[in-house]
C-alpha cells in the first residue's frame, strides 16, 4: 500500500502531532502474507477491538486456539473486566458491538476495494481507511478513554456520492453472526430526545446483579433513530462530512452510582466531543510512555518491546493482569503462573507492578479457605486459574487443576517486587503473608521425608504438557525450593 494512503489516515487521526514511527503499527489488505487479528484498544476495564473495516464485524474469522481448532475465535466486541456470569468458568458478560451500513440510492455497498489500519500504541487508538469503487472513502478513528468508561468513534466521509446514506448500528447482543440477545439480561432501549442518542438499560444476573446502561451519544444528530429488538440504528439520509459516536458503559458494580455517572458522561461527551476527550485520553498515554525509553539496535525487537508494553497496559485490570479480557483469552481469568512474567516486565512502573502481588494479598483469605475445614488449615492454595475472587478453579476439569507449582510463582512475584523496591511496609503487609502461607501449603501438603535424609515433593501434575502425577516433578520442585 502506498505511503500516501497511510499518510492521509495518520493526518486524519493526528492532524497536529503525528506519532513517532516506533509507536505505529500498520496493516492493509495488500498484506496477503501477513496474519491479521483486530488490534485491541483498552483502558484495563473496557477491552475491545476495531477491525480493518472500521467497525466490529462478526463475520471475520481470526486465528484459532487448540489442536483441532475452536469455535471461539477473537471476534470483536465490548467486554468489561470483572463483569461475569455465575457459571463454572466465570464467562465474561458481553456488552455488544457496533457495525455500519453504507448505501447509495438504496443499494448497500459491499466490502471496500482497498483498506488499511493503523494501531497507534503511543496514544492508545486505532484508525482505518476504507476506499470503495464509487470514490467514497470512510475514515475511522477510535479509542477507549484511558480514565473513563467511554468508547469514542469518529467517522469522516470523503467523495460522498449523490444519494449516499449511512447507518451506524449498535447491537446489544452476544458475539457472532447469529445475533442473539445478551443472555440473562432484562433490558429496555429508548431513544433520547432530538435524536441525540439511545440508552440500553439492563439488569443482568451474574456473579452479582448488575444494573446499568450502554448509552450511545452522537453530537451529530441522525435524521432518525430506529430501535429493532436489540439493535439501535442511527440513520443518516443527509450524511455529514464527519460524525461522532460515544458509547458509555456505566453499571452498579461495587455499588457504583451508575445513573449519576451516566449523566456526567453524557454531559462530558456532548460538550467536549471527540477532540476534547481524545486530548485528555492521549495525554494519559503520553505521560505513561514518557517515564522510560529504550534503544534496541534490532528495530524489530524494539517494536516487539513497545507492543508488549502496550498489551500489558491494556490488560492491567483493577484486579490483576489476565491474558486479555475476552472469551477467547480464557474469559479474562487470572493464571497462577503467568503474572510472574508480567510483573518482571512492569517493574519500571511500580504502581502497575504492585497491583499483581496486591491481587494475591487481597485474595489470600480465599486461598487459605481452600485448605481449611472447621478447625485445621494448611496454608494457602491459590487456584490454577481464577476469577477476581481467587477461590474457584475457573477452568474445565482436567489434570491442570492439580497444579501446585504456581504457589512458588505467586511467592516470587511478591518477593521480587520487594527486592526491587526494598519497601519494608510492602514486605510486612503484602509479601510476607502471601509467601508464608504458600510455604506452609508446601510443607503440610506437598513435601515428604522418605528417610535417609531424603526429602521429595509428592506426586502431582507438573505443567500439564509434561504429563500427569509424578514424584519430584521438575517445575514444582524448583518452585518449592525457590
Tab-separated table of C-alpha atoms in Angstrom:
chain	number	residue	atom	x	y	z
A	1	UNK	CA	0.000	0.000	0.000
A	2	UNK	CA	1.463	3.375	-0.967
A	3	UNK	CA	2.735	5.807	1.659
A	4	UNK	CA	0.213	8.495	0.697
A	5	UNK	CA	-2.650	6.180	1.639
A	6	UNK	CA	-1.259	5.771	5.167
A	7	UNK	CA	-0.261	9.451	5.413
A	8	UNK	CA	-3.834	10.572	4.819
A	9	UNK	CA	-5.026	8.242	7.572
A	10	UNK	CA	-2.382	9.491	10.003
A	11	UNK	CA	-3.308	13.089	9.166
A	12	UNK	CA	-6.963	12.321	9.951
A	13	UNK	CA	-6.089	10.671	13.263
A	14	UNK	CA	-3.358	13.061	14.384
A	15	UNK	CA	-3.515	16.343	12.472
A	16	UNK	CA	-1.448	18.338	14.974
A	17	UNK	CA	1.145	15.899	16.288
A	18	UNK	CA	1.949	12.774	14.258
A	19	UNK	CA	3.130	9.833	16.330
A	20	UNK	CA	6.724	8.541	16.188
A	21	UNK	CA	7.053	5.652	13.740
A	22	UNK	CA	8.062	3.263	16.525
A	23	UNK	CA	4.610	3.814	18.048
A	24	UNK	CA	2.632	2.939	14.906
A	25	UNK	CA	1.637	-0.492	13.627
A	26	UNK	CA	0.327	-0.876	10.066
A	27	UNK	CA	-1.791	-3.409	8.202
A	28	UNK	CA	-3.502	-3.313	4.828
A	29	UNK	CA	-5.475	-5.639	2.592
A	30	UNK	CA	-2.398	-5.703	0.344
A	31	UNK	CA	-0.526	-7.605	3.057
A	32	UNK	CA	-1.663	-11.020	1.848
A	33	UNK	CA	1.097	-12.979	3.576
A	34	UNK	CA	0.674	-11.323	6.979
A	35	UNK	CA	-1.685	-12.845	9.541
A	36	UNK	CA	-4.290	-10.481	10.943
A	37	UNK	CA	-6.195	-10.094	14.155
A	38	UNK	CA	-8.166	-6.965	15.012
A	39	UNK	CA	-5.939	-4.943	17.392
A	40	UNK	CA	-7.050	-4.210	20.939
A	41	UNK	CA	-7.866	-0.810	22.388
A	42	UNK	CA	-8.427	-0.822	26.138
A	43	UNK	CA	-8.149	1.066	29.415
A	44	UNK	CA	-7.888	-2.064	31.566
A	45	UNK	CA	-11.607	-2.167	32.317
A	46	UNK	CA	-13.175	-1.807	28.858
A	47	UNK	CA	-11.466	-4.145	26.409
A	48	UNK	CA	-12.467	-4.073	22.751
A	49	UNK	CA	-11.226	-4.144	19.164
A	50	UNK	CA	-11.648	-2.255	15.932
A	51	UNK	CA	-11.246	-4.375	12.800
A	52	UNK	CA	-9.948	-3.188	9.449
A	53	UNK	CA	-13.468	-2.292	8.264
A	54	UNK	CA	-13.575	0.434	10.931
A	55	UNK	CA	-16.276	-1.481	12.818
A	56	UNK	CA	-16.661	-4.688	14.821
A	57	UNK	CA	-17.762	-7.143	12.170
A	58	UNK	CA	-18.934	-10.521	13.424
A	59	UNK	CA	-18.212	-12.499	10.251
A	60	UNK	CA	-14.427	-12.100	10.241
A	61	UNK	CA	-12.616	-15.207	11.441
A	62	UNK	CA	-9.275	-14.875	13.136
A	63	UNK	CA	-6.696	-17.311	14.434
A	64	UNK	CA	-7.999	-20.412	16.226
A	65	UNK	CA	-6.845	-21.925	19.515
A	66	UNK	CA	-6.472	-25.646	20.190
A	67	UNK	CA	-5.085	-28.590	18.263
A	68	UNK	CA	-8.382	-29.221	16.482
A	69	UNK	CA	-9.419	-25.597	16.239
A	70	UNK	CA	-12.170	-23.943	18.201
A	71	UNK	CA	-15.479	-22.283	17.519
A	72	UNK	CA	-14.420	-19.489	19.872
A	73	UNK	CA	-12.181	-17.084	17.977
A	74	UNK	CA	-11.340	-13.484	18.759
A	75	UNK	CA	-14.451	-11.849	17.360
A	76	UNK	CA	-14.550	-8.116	18.212
A	77	UNK	CA	-16.954	-6.991	20.909
A	78	UNK	CA	-17.061	-4.963	24.105
A	79	UNK	CA	-16.163	-6.678	27.397
A	80	UNK	CA	-15.720	-5.201	30.859
A	81	UNK	CA	-13.284	-6.702	33.355
A	82	UNK	CA	-14.937	-8.244	36.397
A	83	UNK	CA	-18.414	-8.491	34.867
A	84	UNK	CA	-19.132	-12.228	34.800
A	85	UNK	CA	-21.857	-14.830	34.756
A	86	UNK	CA	-22.115	-17.178	37.730
A	87	UNK	CA	-21.138	-20.299	35.794
A	88	UNK	CA	-18.209	-22.681	36.414
A	89	UNK	CA	-15.713	-20.953	34.121
A	90	UNK	CA	-16.986	-17.477	35.068
A	91	UNK	CA	-17.629	-16.391	31.459
A	92	UNK	CA	-17.481	-12.685	30.702
A	93	UNK	CA	-20.749	-10.871	30.091
A	94	UNK	CA	-20.858	-9.370	26.582
A	95	UNK	CA	-21.905	-5.746	26.136
A	96	UNK	CA	-22.457	-5.768	22.396
A	97	UNK	CA	-20.677	-4.386	19.357
A	98	UNK	CA	-21.130	-1.836	16.582
A	99	UNK	CA	-21.296	-2.171	12.818
A	100	UNK	CA	-22.254	0.141	9.949
A	101	UNK	CA	-24.059	0.052	6.640
A	102	UNK	CA	-23.357	2.338	3.678
A	103	UNK	CA	-25.635	2.544	0.682
A	104	UNK	CA	-26.084	4.595	-2.470
A	105	UNK	CA	-29.565	5.047	-3.872
A	106	UNK	CA	-30.797	2.292	-1.561
A	107	UNK	CA	-28.191	-0.259	-2.745
A	108	UNK	CA	-25.961	-1.478	0.086
A	109	UNK	CA	-22.245	-1.245	-0.623
A	110	UNK	CA	-20.147	-4.368	-0.240
A	111	UNK	CA	-16.629	-4.606	1.124
A	112	UNK	CA	-14.139	-1.843	0.420
A	113	UNK	CA	-11.846	-2.281	-2.569
A	114	UNK	CA	-8.860	-1.192	-0.525
A	115	UNK	CA	-8.447	-0.921	3.237
A	116	UNK	CA	-5.733	-0.178	5.776
A	117	UNK	CA	-5.466	0.064	9.530
A	118	UNK	CA	-3.130	1.787	11.975
A	119	UNK	CA	-2.713	0.986	15.660
A	120	UNK	CA	-1.216	3.969	17.483
A	121	UNK	CA	0.182	2.452	20.671
A	122	UNK	CA	1.593	5.826	21.702
A	123	UNK	CA	-1.902	7.219	22.203
A	124	UNK	CA	-3.945	4.039	22.601
A	125	UNK	CA	-6.015	4.483	19.444
A	126	UNK	CA	-6.811	2.755	16.182
A	127	UNK	CA	-7.690	4.127	12.761
A	128	UNK	CA	-8.912	2.711	9.452
A	129	UNK	CA	-9.407	3.862	5.874
A	130	UNK	CA	-11.783	2.050	3.523
A	131	UNK	CA	-11.956	3.009	-0.182
A	132	UNK	CA	-14.897	1.986	-2.368
A	133	UNK	CA	-15.232	1.692	-6.145
A	134	UNK	CA	-17.537	4.704	-6.403
A	135	UNK	CA	-14.903	7.092	-4.987
A	136	UNK	CA	-16.234	7.038	-1.429
A	137	UNK	CA	-13.676	6.787	1.386
A	138	UNK	CA	-14.608	6.216	5.028
A	139	UNK	CA	-12.011	7.098	7.659
A	140	UNK	CA	-12.405	5.840	11.231
A	141	UNK	CA	-10.641	6.907	14.429
A	142	UNK	CA	-11.466	5.107	17.692
A	143	UNK	CA	-10.196	4.878	21.257
A	144	UNK	CA	-11.199	3.679	24.711
A	145	UNK	CA	-10.670	6.611	27.063
A	146	UNK	CA	-7.822	5.914	29.443
A	147	UNK	CA	-9.664	7.192	32.527
A	148	UNK	CA	-13.356	6.836	31.722
A	149	UNK	CA	-15.763	4.060	30.595
A	150	UNK	CA	-16.110	5.601	27.138
A	151	UNK	CA	-15.551	4.185	23.651
A	152	UNK	CA	-15.291	7.032	21.134
A	153	UNK	CA	-15.575	6.647	17.351
A	154	UNK	CA	-15.188	9.367	14.729
A	155	UNK	CA	-16.104	8.838	11.057
A	156	UNK	CA	-15.060	11.010	8.123
A	157	UNK	CA	-16.670	10.587	4.697
A	158	UNK	CA	-14.902	11.867	1.571
A	159	UNK	CA	-16.010	11.552	-2.041
A	160	UNK	CA	-19.615	11.185	-0.945
A	161	UNK	CA	-21.717	10.197	-3.963
A	162	UNK	CA	-25.218	11.508	-4.552
A	163	UNK	CA	-27.939	9.609	-2.646
A	164	UNK	CA	-25.396	8.379	-0.103
A	165	UNK	CA	-26.942	7.032	3.099
A	166	UNK	CA	-25.162	5.852	6.226
A	167	UNK	CA	-26.310	3.788	9.190
A	168	UNK	CA	-24.447	3.235	12.456
A	169	UNK	CA	-25.712	0.109	14.246
A	170	UNK	CA	-25.168	-0.913	17.855
A	171	UNK	CA	-26.148	-4.491	18.728
A	172	UNK	CA	-26.768	-5.356	22.352
A	173	UNK	CA	-26.047	-8.974	21.535
A	174	UNK	CA	-23.740	-11.933	22.003
A	175	UNK	CA	-20.778	-12.258	19.676
A	176	UNK	CA	-21.291	-13.971	16.324
A	177	UNK	CA	-23.378	-13.753	13.205
A	178	UNK	CA	-26.376	-15.383	14.911
A	179	UNK	CA	-27.104	-12.037	16.636
A	180	UNK	CA	-28.663	-13.500	19.769
A	181	UNK	CA	-29.541	-11.164	22.622
A	182	UNK	CA	-27.349	-10.978	25.703
A	183	UNK	CA	-28.449	-13.886	27.887
A	184	UNK	CA	-29.846	-13.484	31.392
A	185	UNK	CA	-30.380	-9.795	30.735
A	186	UNK	CA	-33.633	-7.897	31.120
A	187	UNK	CA	-33.297	-4.730	29.089
A	188	UNK	CA	-35.158	-1.860	27.505
A	189	UNK	CA	-33.985	0.500	24.757
A	190	UNK	CA	-35.205	4.067	24.498
A	191	UNK	CA	-34.215	6.934	22.221
A	192	UNK	CA	-33.118	10.244	23.698
A	193	UNK	CA	-34.906	13.465	22.657
A	194	UNK	CA	-33.884	15.192	19.409
A	195	UNK	CA	-32.193	12.024	18.101
A	196	UNK	CA	-29.183	12.698	20.348
A	197	UNK	CA	-28.763	9.035	21.129
A	198	UNK	CA	-30.224	5.988	22.817
A	199	UNK	CA	-29.998	4.204	26.164
A	200	UNK	CA	-29.870	0.423	26.572
A	201	UNK	CA	-30.845	-0.052	30.202
A	202	UNK	CA	-30.298	-3.554	31.603
A	203	UNK	CA	-30.353	-5.800	34.633
A	204	UNK	CA	-28.068	-8.833	34.330
A	205	UNK	CA	-27.930	-11.763	36.722
A	206	UNK	CA	-24.282	-12.716	37.098
A	207	UNK	CA	-21.735	-13.010	39.901
A	208	UNK	CA	-23.716	-10.112	41.288
A	209	UNK	CA	-26.846	-8.473	39.965
A	210	UNK	CA	-25.727	-5.701	37.640
A	211	UNK	CA	-27.900	-2.704	36.885
A	212	UNK	CA	-26.572	-0.336	34.280
A	213	UNK	CA	-26.728	1.062	30.785
A	214	UNK	CA	-24.970	1.238	27.474
A	215	UNK	CA	-25.575	4.825	26.337
A	216	UNK	CA	-24.848	5.787	22.718
A	217	UNK	CA	-24.492	9.527	22.085
A	218	UNK	CA	-23.941	11.375	18.815
A	219	UNK	CA	-23.279	15.140	18.730
A	220	UNK	CA	-24.252	14.923	15.036
A	221	UNK	CA	-27.956	14.117	15.362
A	222	UNK	CA	-29.150	11.488	12.916
A	223	UNK	CA	-32.274	12.067	10.865
A	224	UNK	CA	-33.751	9.001	12.526
A	225	UNK	CA	-33.034	6.571	15.370
A	226	UNK	CA	-34.507	3.150	14.782
A	227	UNK	CA	-34.858	0.509	17.502
A	228	UNK	CA	-35.358	-3.048	16.312
A	229	UNK	CA	-35.194	-5.690	19.054
A	230	UNK	CA	-31.677	-5.391	20.435
A	231	UNK	CA	-30.338	-3.202	17.605
A	232	UNK	CA	-30.109	0.597	17.754
A	233	UNK	CA	-29.552	2.333	14.405
A	234	UNK	CA	-28.521	5.942	13.783
A	235	UNK	CA	-29.762	6.614	10.243
A	236	UNK	CA	-28.287	9.457	8.199
A	237	UNK	CA	-30.044	10.285	4.915
A	238	UNK	CA	-28.021	13.507	4.815
A	239	UNK	CA	-24.546	12.336	5.705
A	240	UNK	CA	-22.275	14.964	7.302
A	241	UNK	CA	-18.599	15.192	6.478
A	242	UNK	CA	-17.783	13.857	9.955
A	243	UNK	CA	-19.860	12.005	12.528
A	244	UNK	CA	-19.005	11.114	16.103
A	245	UNK	CA	-20.358	8.363	18.328
A	246	UNK	CA	-19.732	7.799	22.024
A	247	UNK	CA	-20.590	4.583	23.819
A	248	UNK	CA	-20.772	4.985	27.594
A	249	UNK	CA	-20.652	1.914	29.859
A	250	UNK	CA	-21.936	2.517	33.387
A	251	UNK	CA	-23.063	-0.093	35.906
A	252	UNK	CA	-23.625	-0.806	39.587
A	253	UNK	CA	-20.546	-2.986	40.176
A	254	UNK	CA	-19.263	-2.436	43.720
A	255	UNK	CA	-22.278	-0.204	44.482
A	256	UNK	CA	-21.276	2.426	41.920
A	257	UNK	CA	-23.860	5.218	41.460
A	258	UNK	CA	-24.105	4.442	37.778
A	259	UNK	CA	-27.007	6.780	36.963
A	260	UNK	CA	-25.110	9.791	38.285
A	261	UNK	CA	-22.010	8.685	36.383
A	262	UNK	CA	-24.067	8.182	33.227
A	263	UNK	CA	-25.419	11.733	33.309
A	264	UNK	CA	-21.971	13.186	33.954
A	265	UNK	CA	-20.533	11.286	30.988
A	266	UNK	CA	-23.381	12.319	28.681
A	267	UNK	CA	-22.677	15.954	29.522
A	268	UNK	CA	-18.953	15.446	29.036
A	269	UNK	CA	-19.370	13.755	25.651
A	270	UNK	CA	-21.759	16.400	24.380
A	271	UNK	CA	-19.581	19.321	25.497
A	272	UNK	CA	-16.031	18.073	24.952
A	273	UNK	CA	-16.854	15.960	21.907
A	274	UNK	CA	-14.236	13.792	20.217
A	275	UNK	CA	-11.335	16.247	20.173
A	276	UNK	CA	-11.709	17.217	23.818
A	277	UNK	CA	-11.972	13.643	25.067
A	278	UNK	CA	-9.119	12.471	22.839
A	279	UNK	CA	-6.835	15.218	24.172
A	280	UNK	CA	-7.178	14.048	27.792
A	281	UNK	CA	-7.007	10.405	26.750
A	282	UNK	CA	-3.844	10.850	24.671
A	283	UNK	CA	-2.199	12.886	27.439
A	284	UNK	CA	-2.597	9.922	29.802
A	285	UNK	CA	-0.897	7.539	27.389
A	286	UNK	CA	1.863	10.008	26.540
A	287	UNK	CA	2.553	10.537	30.250
A	288	UNK	CA	2.894	6.783	30.710
A	289	UNK	CA	5.353	6.418	27.810
A	290	UNK	CA	7.390	9.438	28.973
A	291	UNK	CA	8.537	7.549	32.056
A	292	UNK	CA	11.015	5.418	30.102
A	293	UNK	CA	12.643	4.865	26.737
A	294	UNK	CA	14.729	2.113	25.179
A	295	UNK	CA	17.027	1.976	22.193
A	296	UNK	CA	17.387	-1.568	20.889
A	297	UNK	CA	19.669	-1.908	17.830
A	298	UNK	CA	17.325	-4.500	16.312
A	299	UNK	CA	14.339	-2.463	15.079
A	300	UNK	CA	12.067	-5.498	15.037
A	301	UNK	CA	12.850	-6.382	18.647
A	302	UNK	CA	12.345	-2.760	19.692
A	303	UNK	CA	8.924	-2.849	18.024
A	304	UNK	CA	8.096	-6.066	19.879
A	305	UNK	CA	9.151	-4.468	23.178
A	306	UNK	CA	6.853	-1.472	22.764
A	307	UNK	CA	3.969	-3.651	21.556
A	308	UNK	CA	4.382	-5.892	24.605
A	309	UNK	CA	4.262	-2.921	26.995
A	310	UNK	CA	1.151	-1.649	25.207
A	311	UNK	CA	-0.583	-5.001	25.663
A	312	UNK	CA	0.427	-5.174	29.331
A	313	UNK	CA	-1.205	-1.782	29.906
A	314	UNK	CA	-4.325	-2.889	28.026
A	315	UNK	CA	-4.646	-5.999	30.197
A	316	UNK	CA	-3.850	-4.355	33.547
A	317	UNK	CA	-7.288	-4.566	35.121
A	318	UNK	CA	-8.222	-3.122	38.545
A	319	UNK	CA	-7.510	-6.625	39.914
A	320	UNK	CA	-4.542	-8.148	38.112
A	321	UNK	CA	-3.199	-8.890	34.633
A	322	UNK	CA	-5.004	-11.594	32.624
A	323	UNK	CA	-4.023	-12.647	29.123
A	324	UNK	CA	-6.851	-10.496	27.802
A	325	UNK	CA	-10.414	-9.549	28.722
A	326	UNK	CA	-12.139	-11.597	26.048
A	327	UNK	CA	-13.811	-15.034	25.859
A	328	UNK	CA	-11.017	-16.181	23.534
A	329	UNK	CA	-8.439	-15.223	26.174
A	330	UNK	CA	-9.667	-17.740	28.743
A	331	UNK	CA	-12.519	-15.415	29.750
A	332	UNK	CA	-10.105	-12.841	31.105
A	333	UNK	CA	-9.247	-15.094	34.065
A	334	UNK	CA	-6.052	-14.847	36.114
A	335	UNK	CA	-3.495	-17.645	35.883
A	336	UNK	CA	-1.373	-18.586	38.859
A	337	UNK	CA	1.888	-18.615	36.926
A	338	UNK	CA	1.957	-16.050	34.127
A	339	UNK	CA	1.658	-12.893	36.241
A	340	UNK	CA	5.241	-13.532	37.373
A	341	UNK	CA	6.480	-12.625	33.890
A	342	UNK	CA	4.120	-9.650	33.700
A	343	UNK	CA	5.469	-8.249	36.977
A	344	UNK	CA	9.042	-8.506	35.708
A	345	UNK	CA	8.099	-6.592	32.559
A	346	UNK	CA	6.180	-3.934	34.508
A	347	UNK	CA	8.763	-3.272	37.218
A	348	UNK	CA	9.623	0.156	35.775
A	349	UNK	CA	6.110	1.241	36.767
A	350	UNK	CA	5.869	0.485	40.469
A	351	UNK	CA	2.193	1.307	40.823
A	352	UNK	CA	1.244	-1.037	37.973
A	353	UNK	CA	3.593	-3.816	39.089
A	354	UNK	CA	2.425	-3.656	42.722
A	355	UNK	CA	-1.088	-4.479	41.543
A	356	UNK	CA	-0.023	-8.089	40.897
A	357	UNK	CA	1.135	-9.110	44.411
A	358	UNK	CA	-1.606	-6.881	45.854
A	359	UNK	CA	-4.161	-9.000	43.970
A	360	UNK	CA	-2.785	-12.123	45.645
A	361	UNK	CA	-2.858	-10.471	49.046
A	362	UNK	CA	-6.478	-9.412	48.586
A	363	UNK	CA	-7.473	-12.965	47.632
A	364	UNK	CA	-5.279	-14.678	50.246
A	365	UNK	CA	-8.201	-15.399	52.590
A	366	UNK	CA	-9.951	-17.325	49.821
A	367	UNK	CA	-6.766	-19.260	49.023
A	368	UNK	CA	-6.467	-20.208	52.709
A	369	UNK	CA	-10.138	-21.214	52.806
A	370	UNK	CA	-9.422	-23.809	50.096
A	371	UNK	CA	-7.151	-25.743	52.506
A	372	UNK	CA	-9.242	-25.241	55.635
A	373	UNK	CA	-12.003	-27.140	57.413
A	374	UNK	CA	-13.756	-26.027	60.577
A	375	UNK	CA	-10.614	-26.436	62.696
A	376	UNK	CA	-7.457	-27.037	60.668
A	377	UNK	CA	-5.704	-25.010	57.978
A	378	UNK	CA	-2.817	-25.998	55.742
A	379	UNK	CA	-1.615	-22.757	54.247
A	380	UNK	CA	-2.822	-21.130	51.041
A	381	UNK	CA	-3.664	-22.919	47.823
A	382	UNK	CA	-4.363	-20.358	45.131
A	383	UNK	CA	-6.384	-21.557	42.144
A	384	UNK	CA	-4.545	-22.543	38.984
A	385	UNK	CA	-6.796	-20.115	37.132
A	386	UNK	CA	-9.341	-17.908	38.865
A	387	UNK	CA	-11.732	-15.008	38.592
A	388	UNK	CA	-11.307	-11.798	40.596
A	389	UNK	CA	-12.190	-13.518	43.909
A	390	UNK	CA	-9.422	-16.099	43.728
A	391	UNK	CA	-11.412	-19.015	45.154
A	392	UNK	CA	-12.707	-21.282	42.385
A	393	UNK	CA	-10.745	-23.075	39.668
A	394	UNK	CA	-12.353	-21.384	36.678
A	395	UNK	CA	-11.361	-23.950	34.080
A	396	UNK	CA	-12.716	-27.086	32.521
A	397	UNK	CA	-11.912	-30.227	34.561
A	398	UNK	CA	-8.512	-31.691	33.790
A	399	UNK	CA	-5.065	-32.520	35.153
A	400	UNK	CA	-4.175	-28.810	35.156
A	401	UNK	CA	-6.422	-28.380	38.181
A	402	UNK	CA	-3.878	-30.446	40.125
A	403	UNK	CA	-1.005	-27.979	39.563
A	404	UNK	CA	0.638	-26.629	42.691
A	405	UNK	CA	3.876	-25.136	41.348
A	406	UNK	CA	2.227	-21.743	40.960
A	407	UNK	CA	2.339	-21.201	44.728
A	408	UNK	CA	6.063	-20.686	44.153
A	409	UNK	CA	5.472	-18.255	41.302
A	410	UNK	CA	2.993	-16.276	43.387
A	411	UNK	CA	5.501	-16.066	46.255
A	412	UNK	CA	8.304	-14.961	43.931
A	413	UNK	CA	6.104	-12.215	42.476
A	414	UNK	CA	5.846	-10.675	45.919
A	415	UNK	CA	9.496	-11.314	46.820
A	416	UNK	CA	10.924	-9.912	43.585
A	417	UNK	CA	8.812	-6.769	43.890
A	418	UNK	CA	10.164	-6.286	47.404
A	419	UNK	CA	13.743	-6.872	46.225
A	420	UNK	CA	13.281	-4.255	43.515
A	421	UNK	CA	11.711	-1.619	45.767
A	422	UNK	CA	13.057	-2.501	49.243
A	423	UNK	CA	9.671	-1.380	50.531
A	424	UNK	CA	9.561	-2.736	54.101
A	425	UNK	CA	5.908	-1.826	54.559
A	426	UNK	CA	5.050	-3.809	51.415
A	427	UNK	CA	7.093	-6.757	52.696
A	428	UNK	CA	5.353	-6.715	56.068
A	429	UNK	CA	1.771	-6.170	54.896
A	430	UNK	CA	1.643	-7.797	51.451
A	431	UNK	CA	4.577	-10.041	50.585
A	432	UNK	CA	5.231	-11.907	53.817
A	433	UNK	CA	1.629	-13.018	54.478
A	434	UNK	CA	1.424	-14.451	50.942
A	435	UNK	CA	4.875	-16.097	50.966
A	436	UNK	CA	4.498	-17.636	54.424
A	437	UNK	CA	1.101	-19.168	53.648
A	438	UNK	CA	2.312	-20.590	50.323
A	439	UNK	CA	5.319	-22.075	52.118
A	440	UNK	CA	3.001	-23.557	54.746
A	441	UNK	CA	0.988	-25.220	51.992
A	442	UNK	CA	4.095	-26.890	50.541
A	443	UNK	CA	5.292	-28.019	53.975
A	444	UNK	CA	1.972	-29.530	55.014
A	445	UNK	CA	0.614	-30.908	51.747
A	446	UNK	CA	3.444	-31.461	49.284
A	447	UNK	CA	6.798	-32.217	50.948
A	448	UNK	CA	7.601	-35.741	52.210
A	449	UNK	CA	10.506	-37.022	54.283
A	450	UNK	CA	11.081	-40.539	52.956
A	451	UNK	CA	14.023	-41.335	55.239
A	452	UNK	CA	17.801	-41.434	54.902
A	453	UNK	CA	17.782	-37.653	54.803
A	454	UNK	CA	15.886	-37.565	51.532
A	455	UNK	CA	13.020	-35.146	51.029
A	456	UNK	CA	10.789	-35.158	47.952
A	457	UNK	CA	7.790	-33.410	46.507
A	458	UNK	CA	4.926	-35.877	46.428
A	459	UNK	CA	3.289	-36.943	43.208
A	460	UNK	CA	1.474	-34.139	41.444
A	461	UNK	CA	0.807	-32.821	37.974
A	462	UNK	CA	3.627	-30.618	36.798
A	463	UNK	CA	2.861	-28.428	33.788
A	464	UNK	CA	0.109	-30.464	32.120
A	465	UNK	CA	2.106	-30.757	28.905
A	466	UNK	CA	4.779	-32.705	30.811
A	467	UNK	CA	2.436	-35.469	31.884
A	468	UNK	CA	0.387	-36.282	34.965
A	469	UNK	CA	1.222	-37.236	38.540
A	470	UNK	CA	4.888	-37.899	39.228
A	471	UNK	CA	7.135	-37.554	42.264
A	472	UNK	CA	9.634	-34.687	42.366
A	473	UNK	CA	8.038	-33.085	39.340
A	474	UNK	CA	10.629	-30.693	37.961
A	475	UNK	CA	8.766	-27.371	37.859
A	476	UNK	CA	7.040	-27.998	41.163
A	477	UNK	CA	10.295	-28.970	42.892
A	478	UNK	CA	12.043	-25.850	41.586
A	479	UNK	CA	9.065	-23.786	42.694
A	480	UNK	CA	9.119	-25.133	46.245
A	481	UNK	CA	12.908	-24.738	46.541
A	482	UNK	CA	12.719	-21.138	45.337
